[in-house]
Coordinates of N, CA and C and ligand atoms in Angstrom, one line a residue:
X1 N 151.1 56.5 -91.3 CA 149.9 56.5 -92.1 C 149.3 55.0 -92.1
X2 N 147.9 55.1 -92.3 CA 147.3 53.8 -92.3 C 147.6 52.9 -93.4
X3 N 147.6 51.7 -93.3 CA 147.7 50.7 -94.4 C 146.5 50.0 -94.6
X4 N 146.2 49.6 -95.8 CA 145.0 48.8 -96.1 C 145.2 47.4 -95.6
X5 N 144.2 46.9 -94.9 CA 144.3 45.5 -94.3 C 144.2 44.4 -95.3
X6 N 143.8 44.7 -96.5 CA 143.8 43.7 -97.5 C 145.1 43.7 -98.4
X7 N 145.3 44.8 -99.0 CA 146.4 44.9 -100.1 C 147.7 45.4 -99.4
X8 N 147.7 46.1 -98.2 CA 148.9 46.5 -97.6 C 149.4 47.8 -98.2
X9 N 148.7 48.4 -99.0 CA 149.1 49.7 -99.6 C 148.8 50.8 -98.6
X10 N 149.7 51.8 -98.5 CA 149.3 53.0 -97.7 C 148.2 53.7 -98.3
X11 N 147.3 54.1 -97.3 CA 146.0 54.8 -97.7 C 146.3 56.3 -97.9
X12 N 146.2 56.9 -98.9 CA 146.5 58.3 -99.1 C 145.3 59.1 -99.0
X13 N 144.3 58.7 -99.9 CA 143.1 59.6 -99.9 C 141.9 58.7 -99.5
X14 N 141.0 59.1 -98.7 CA 139.8 58.4 -98.3 C 140.0 57.2 -97.6
X15 N 139.6 56.1 -98.1 CA 139.7 54.8 -97.5 C 138.3 54.4 -96.8
X16 N 138.2 53.2 -96.5 CA 136.9 52.7 -95.9 C 137.3 52.0 -94.6
X17 N 136.5 52.4 -93.5 CA 136.6 51.7 -92.2 C 135.6 50.7 -92.0
X18 N 135.9 49.6 -91.5 CA 134.9 48.5 -91.3 C 135.4 47.8 -89.9
X19 N 134.7 47.8 -88.9 CA 135.1 47.4 -87.6 C 136.5 48.0 -87.2
X20 N 137.5 47.1 -86.9 CA 138.8 47.6 -86.6 C 139.7 47.6 -87.8
X21 N 139.1 47.3 -89.0 CA 140.0 47.3 -90.2 C 139.9 48.6 -91.0
X22 N 140.9 48.8 -91.8 CA 140.8 49.9 -92.7 C 141.2 49.3 -94.2
X23 N 140.5 49.9 -95.2 CA 140.7 49.4 -96.5 C 140.8 50.6 -97.5
X24 N 141.5 50.4 -98.6 CA 141.6 51.6 -99.6 C 140.3 51.9 -100.1
X25 N 139.5 50.9 -100.4 CA 138.2 51.3 -101.1 C 137.3 50.0 -100.8
X26 N 136.1 50.0 -101.5 CA 135.1 48.9 -101.2 C 135.6 47.6 -101.9
X27 N 136.5 47.8 -103.0 CA 137.0 46.5 -103.6 C 137.8 45.8 -102.6
X28 N 138.7 46.5 -101.9 CA 139.6 45.9 -101.0 C 138.7 45.3 -99.7
X29 N 137.7 46.1 -99.4 CA 136.9 45.6 -98.3 C 136.2 44.3 -98.5
X30 N 135.7 44.2 -99.8 CA 135.0 43.1 -100.2 C 136.0 41.9 -100.2
X31 N 137.1 42.0 -100.7 CA 138.2 41.0 -100.8 C 138.6 40.6 -99.3
X32 N 138.6 41.4 -98.5 CA 139.1 41.2 -97.1 C 138.0 40.9 -96.1
X33 N 136.8 40.5 -96.6 CA 135.7 40.4 -95.7 C 135.9 39.3 -94.6
X34 N 136.9 38.3 -95.0 CA 137.0 37.1 -94.1 C 138.0 37.6 -93.0
X35 N 138.5 38.7 -92.9 CA 139.4 39.0 -91.8 C 138.8 38.8 -90.4
X36 N 137.4 38.9 -90.4 CA 136.7 38.6 -89.1 C 136.9 37.3 -88.6
X37 N 137.2 36.4 -89.5 CA 137.4 34.9 -89.0 C 138.8 34.5 -88.8
X38 N 139.9 35.4 -88.9 CA 141.2 34.9 -88.9 C 141.6 34.6 -87.4
X39 N 140.9 35.1 -86.5 CA 141.4 34.9 -85.1 C 141.3 33.4 -84.8
X40 N 140.4 32.8 -85.6 CA 140.2 31.3 -85.2 C 141.1 30.3 -86.0
X41 N 142.0 30.9 -86.8 CA 143.0 30.0 -87.4 C 144.2 29.6 -86.6
X42 N 144.4 28.4 -86.3 CA 145.6 28.0 -85.5 C 146.8 28.5 -86.0
X43 N 147.8 29.0 -85.2 CA 149.0 29.6 -85.5 C 149.9 28.7 -86.3
X44 N 149.9 27.4 -85.8 CA 150.9 26.4 -86.4 C 150.4 26.1 -87.8
X45 N 149.2 25.9 -88.0 CA 148.6 25.6 -89.3 C 148.9 26.7 -90.3
X46 N 148.7 28.0 -89.8 CA 149.0 29.1 -90.7 C 150.4 29.2 -91.1
X47 N 151.3 29.0 -90.1 CA 152.7 29.0 -90.4 C 153.1 27.9 -91.4
X48 N 152.6 26.7 -91.3 CA 152.9 25.6 -92.2 C 152.4 25.9 -93.7
X49 N 151.2 26.5 -93.7 CA 150.6 26.8 -95.0 C 151.4 27.9 -95.7
X50 N 151.8 29.0 -94.9 CA 152.6 29.9 -95.5 C 154.0 29.5 -96.0
X51 N 154.6 28.6 -95.2 CA 155.9 28.1 -95.5 C 155.7 27.2 -96.8
X52 N 154.8 26.4 -96.9 CA 154.7 25.6 -98.1 C 154.4 26.4 -99.3
X53 N 153.6 27.4 -99.2 CA 153.4 28.2 -100.4 C 154.7 29.0 -100.8
X54 N 155.3 29.5 -99.8 CA 156.6 30.3 -100.1 C 157.7 29.5 -100.8
X55 N 157.7 28.3 -100.4 CA 158.7 27.3 -100.9 C 158.4 26.5 -102.1
X56 N 157.0 26.7 -102.4 CA 156.5 25.8 -103.6 C 156.8 26.5 -104.9
X57 N 156.2 25.9 -105.9 CA 156.2 26.4 -107.3 C 155.2 27.6 -107.5
X58 N 155.5 28.5 -108.4 CA 154.6 29.6 -108.6 C 153.2 29.2 -109.1
X59 N 152.2 29.6 -108.6 CA 150.8 29.2 -108.9 C 150.5 29.6 -110.3
X60 N 151.2 30.6 -110.9 CA 151.0 31.2 -112.3 C 151.6 30.4 -113.3
X61 N 153.0 30.4 -113.2 CA 153.9 29.9 -114.2 C 154.4 28.6 -113.9
X62 N 154.1 28.0 -112.7 CA 154.6 26.7 -112.3 C 156.1 26.7 -112.2
X63 N 156.8 27.9 -112.4 CA 158.2 28.0 -112.3 C 158.7 27.9 -110.8
X64 N 160.0 28.0 -110.5 CA 160.5 27.9 -109.1 C 160.3 29.1 -108.4
X65 N 160.1 29.1 -107.2 CA 159.8 30.2 -106.2 C 161.1 31.0 -105.9
X66 N 161.2 31.6 -104.8 CA 160.1 31.7 -103.8 C 158.9 32.5 -104.2
X67 N 157.7 32.1 -103.8 CA 156.5 32.7 -104.0 C 156.2 33.7 -102.9
X68 N 155.7 34.9 -103.2 CA 155.4 35.8 -102.2 C 154.4 36.8 -102.8
X69 N 154.1 37.9 -102.1 CA 153.1 38.8 -102.6 C 153.8 39.9 -103.3
X70 N 153.4 40.1 -104.6 CA 153.9 41.2 -105.5 C 152.7 42.1 -105.8
X71 N 152.7 43.3 -105.4 CA 151.6 44.2 -105.6 C 151.8 45.1 -106.8
X72 N 150.8 45.2 -107.7 CA 150.9 46.0 -108.7 C 149.8 47.1 -108.6
X73 N 150.0 48.3 -109.1 CA 149.3 49.5 -108.8 C 148.8 50.1 -110.1
X74 N 147.3 50.1 -110.3 CA 146.8 50.5 -111.6 C 146.0 51.8 -111.4
X75 N 145.8 52.5 -112.5 CA 144.9 53.6 -112.5 C 144.5 54.0 -113.9
X76 N 143.3 54.3 -114.1 CA 142.9 54.8 -115.4 C 141.9 55.9 -115.3
X77 N 141.8 56.8 -116.2 CA 140.8 58.0 -116.1 C 140.0 58.1 -117.4
X78 N 138.8 58.6 -117.2 CA 138.0 59.1 -118.3 C 137.4 60.5 -117.9
X79 N 137.9 61.5 -118.3 CA 137.4 62.8 -117.8 C 137.4 63.0 -116.3
X80 N 136.1 63.1 -115.7 CA 136.1 63.4 -114.3 C 136.3 62.1 -113.5
X81 N 136.1 60.9 -114.2 CA 136.2 59.7 -113.5 C 137.7 59.1 -113.5
X82 N 138.1 58.8 -112.2 CA 139.4 58.2 -112.1 C 139.3 57.0 -111.2
X83 N 139.8 55.9 -111.7 CA 139.7 54.7 -110.8 C 141.1 54.2 -110.5
X84 N 141.5 53.9 -109.3 CA 142.7 53.3 -109.0 C 142.6 52.2 -108.0
X85 N 143.6 51.2 -108.2 CA 143.5 50.2 -107.1 C 144.9 49.6 -107.1
X86 N 145.2 48.8 -105.9 CA 146.4 48.1 -105.8 C 146.1 46.6 -105.7
X87 N 146.7 45.8 -106.5 CA 146.3 44.4 -106.6 C 147.5 43.6 -106.1
X88 N 147.3 42.9 -105.0 CA 148.3 41.9 -104.6 C 148.3 40.6 -105.4
X89 N 149.4 40.1 -105.9 CA 149.5 38.9 -106.7 C 150.3 37.8 -105.8
X90 N 149.8 36.7 -105.7 CA 150.7 35.6 -105.0 C 151.3 34.9 -106.2
X91 N 152.7 35.1 -106.3 CA 153.4 34.5 -107.5 C 154.8 34.7 -107.2
X92 N 155.6 34.2 -108.3 CA 157.0 34.4 -108.2 C 157.5 35.9 -108.6
X93 N 158.7 36.2 -108.5 CA 159.1 37.5 -108.7 C 158.9 37.9 -110.3
X94 N 159.2 37.0 -111.1 CA 159.1 37.2 -112.6 C 157.6 37.5 -112.9
X95 N 156.7 36.8 -112.4 CA 155.3 37.0 -112.8 C 154.8 38.4 -112.1
X96 N 155.4 38.6 -110.8 CA 155.0 39.9 -110.1 C 155.5 41.1 -111.0
X97 N 156.7 41.0 -111.5 CA 157.2 42.1 -112.2 C 156.4 42.4 -113.5
X98 N 155.9 41.3 -114.1 CA 155.1 41.4 -115.3 C 153.9 42.3 -115.0
X99 N 153.3 42.0 -113.9 CA 152.1 42.6 -113.5 C 152.4 44.1 -113.3
X100 N 153.5 44.4 -112.6 CA 153.8 45.8 -112.3 C 154.2 46.6 -113.5
X101 N 154.8 45.9 -114.5 CA 155.1 46.6 -115.8 C 153.8 46.8 -116.5
X102 N 152.9 45.8 -116.5 CA 151.7 46.1 -117.2 C 150.8 47.2 -116.6
X103 N 150.7 47.2 -115.3 CA 149.9 48.3 -114.6 C 150.6 49.6 -114.7
X104 N 152.0 49.6 -114.7 CA 152.7 50.9 -114.9 C 152.4 51.5 -116.3
X105 N 152.4 50.6 -117.3 CA 152.2 51.1 -118.6 C 150.8 51.6 -118.8
X106 N 149.8 50.9 -118.2 CA 148.4 51.3 -118.2 C 148.3 52.8 -117.5
X107 N 149.0 52.9 -116.3 CA 148.9 54.2 -115.7 C 149.5 55.3 -116.5
X108 N 150.6 54.9 -117.2 CA 151.3 55.9 -118.1 C 150.5 56.4 -119.2
X109 N 149.8 55.4 -119.8 CA 148.9 55.8 -120.9 C 147.5 56.3 -120.6
X110 N 146.9 55.7 -119.6 CA 145.4 56.0 -119.3 C 145.2 56.8 -118.0
X111 N 146.3 56.9 -117.2 CA 146.0 57.4 -115.9 C 145.8 58.9 -115.8
X112 N 146.4 59.7 -116.7 CA 146.5 61.1 -116.6 C 145.1 61.9 -116.9
X113 N 144.3 61.3 -117.7 CA 143.2 61.9 -118.3 C 142.0 62.3 -117.5
X114 N 142.2 62.4 -116.2 CA 141.1 62.8 -115.3 C 141.5 63.9 -114.4
X115 N 140.6 64.8 -114.0 CA 141.0 65.9 -113.2 C 140.1 66.0 -112.0
X116 N 140.6 66.1 -110.8 CA 142.1 66.2 -110.5 C 142.8 64.9 -110.1
X117 N 142.0 63.8 -109.9 CA 142.7 62.6 -109.3 C 143.7 61.9 -110.3
X118 N 143.4 62.1 -111.5 CA 144.3 61.4 -112.5 C 145.7 62.1 -112.4
X119 N 145.7 63.4 -112.4 CA 147.0 64.0 -112.4 C 147.7 63.8 -111.0
X120 N 146.9 63.7 -109.9 CA 147.5 63.5 -108.6 C 148.0 62.1 -108.3
X121 N 147.2 61.2 -108.7 CA 147.5 59.8 -108.3 C 148.3 59.0 -109.2
X122 N 148.3 59.4 -110.5 CA 149.0 58.7 -111.5 C 150.5 58.6 -111.2
X123 N 151.2 59.8 -110.8 CA 152.6 59.6 -110.5 C 152.8 58.7 -109.3
X124 N 151.9 58.8 -108.3 CA 152.0 57.8 -107.1 C 151.9 56.4 -107.6
X125 N 151.1 56.0 -108.4 CA 150.9 54.6 -108.9 C 152.2 54.2 -109.7
X126 N 152.7 55.2 -110.5 CA 153.9 54.8 -111.3 C 155.0 54.5 -110.3
X127 N 155.2 55.4 -109.4 CA 156.4 55.2 -108.5 C 156.2 54.1 -107.7
X128 N 155.0 53.6 -107.3 CA 154.8 52.4 -106.5 C 155.2 51.1 -107.3
X129 N 154.8 51.2 -108.6 CA 155.3 50.0 -109.4 C 156.8 49.9 -109.6
X130 N 157.4 51.1 -109.7 CA 158.8 51.2 -109.8 C 159.6 50.6 -108.6
X131 N 159.0 51.1 -107.5 CA 159.5 50.6 -106.1 C 159.4 49.1 -106.1
X132 N 158.2 48.6 -106.4 CA 158.0 47.1 -106.4 C 158.9 46.4 -107.5
X133 N 159.1 47.0 -108.6 CA 160.1 46.4 -109.5 C 161.6 46.3 -108.9
X134 N 162.0 47.4 -108.3 CA 163.3 47.5 -107.8 C 163.5 46.7 -106.5
X135 N 162.5 46.6 -105.8 CA 162.6 46.0 -104.4 C 161.8 44.7 -104.3
X136 N 160.7 44.9 -103.6 CA 159.8 43.7 -103.5 C 160.2 42.9 -102.2
X137 N 159.5 41.8 -101.9 CA 159.8 41.0 -100.7 C 161.1 40.4 -100.8
X138 N 161.7 40.1 -99.6 CA 162.9 39.4 -99.6 C 162.7 38.0 -99.9
X139 N 163.7 37.2 -100.5 CA 163.6 35.9 -100.9 C 163.7 34.9 -99.7
X140 N 164.3 35.5 -98.5 CA 164.8 34.7 -97.5 C 163.6 34.2 -96.7
X141 N 162.5 35.0 -96.5 CA 161.5 34.5 -95.6 C 160.2 35.2 -96.1
X142 N 159.1 34.4 -95.8 CA 157.7 35.0 -96.3 C 157.5 36.4 -95.7
X143 N 156.9 37.3 -96.4 CA 156.5 38.6 -96.0 C 155.3 38.6 -95.1
X144 N 155.1 39.7 -94.4 CA 154.0 39.8 -93.5 C 152.7 39.9 -94.4
X145 N 152.9 40.4 -95.7 CA 151.7 40.4 -96.6 C 151.2 39.0 -97.0
X146 N 152.3 38.2 -97.2 CA 151.9 36.7 -97.6 C 151.1 36.2 -96.3
X147 N 151.5 36.4 -95.1 CA 150.8 35.8 -94.0 C 149.4 36.4 -94.0
X148 N 149.2 37.7 -94.2 CA 147.8 38.2 -94.1 C 147.0 37.7 -95.3
X149 N 147.5 37.5 -96.5 CA 146.6 37.0 -97.7 C 146.4 35.6 -97.3
X150 N 147.2 34.8 -96.8 CA 146.9 33.4 -96.5 C 145.9 33.3 -95.5
X151 N 146.0 34.3 -94.5 CA 144.9 34.2 -93.4 C 143.6 34.6 -94.0
X152 N 143.6 35.5 -94.9 CA 142.3 36.0 -95.6 C 141.7 34.8 -96.3
X153 N 142.6 34.0 -97.0 CA 142.1 32.8 -97.8 C 141.5 31.8 -96.9
X154 N 142.3 31.4 -95.9 CA 141.9 30.4 -94.9 C 140.5 30.8 -94.2
X155 N 140.5 32.1 -93.9 CA 139.4 32.7 -93.2 C 138.1 32.6 -94.0
X156 N 138.4 32.8 -95.5 CA 137.1 32.7 -96.4 C 136.7 31.3 -96.4
X157 N 137.6 30.3 -96.4 CA 137.1 28.9 -96.3 C 136.5 28.6 -95.1
X158 N 136.9 29.1 -94.0 CA 136.2 28.8 -92.7 C 134.9 29.3 -92.8
X159 N 134.6 30.5 -93.2 CA 133.3 31.1 -93.3 C 132.4 30.3 -94.1
X160 N 133.0 29.8 -95.3 CA 132.2 29.1 -96.3 C 131.7 27.8 -95.7
X161 N 132.6 27.1 -95.0 CA 132.3 25.9 -94.5 C 131.1 25.9 -93.5
X162 N 131.0 27.0 -92.9 CA 130.1 27.2 -91.8 C 128.6 27.4 -92.4
X163 N 128.5 27.7 -93.6 CA 127.3 28.2 -94.2 C 126.3 27.0 -94.4
Ligands
ZN201 ZN1 143.8 48.0 -100.4
ZN202 ZN1 155.6 32.8 -111.9

């Protein structure tokens, strides 16, 4: 199944296509707009940036790393309207778990109240948070998701500097 090129989440329903990329929705598409520039990032530079980030202090709590991508999955509903998204966080494991617990509780309390998507997607988002809480990226080396998000950030800076 296709994965979102921004947040790395498996796309279950719908999704947006843009050039050769796929995204969960327009939010992920907007955040991943700089993917078009990533071919121009030198491989060595990217590797060094990722390594430094992975081994550095957590950007949120300033605690010790390793720092990697921890994705939390939220959903809320109001009658016929249901909105869900997956949000990658670049932080340490403790900060990542906090986000997964928060989004899990949000799903548990506000996810269900929409038909049909609330009922269908809420259990998926809850399970995804649980999977993230129990597993998550390995401490030993930076994940592919971290590479991709660093690429996206550097790509965004490249595009900005050209304007
Ligand atoms: Zn996505
Ligand atoms: Zn942290």
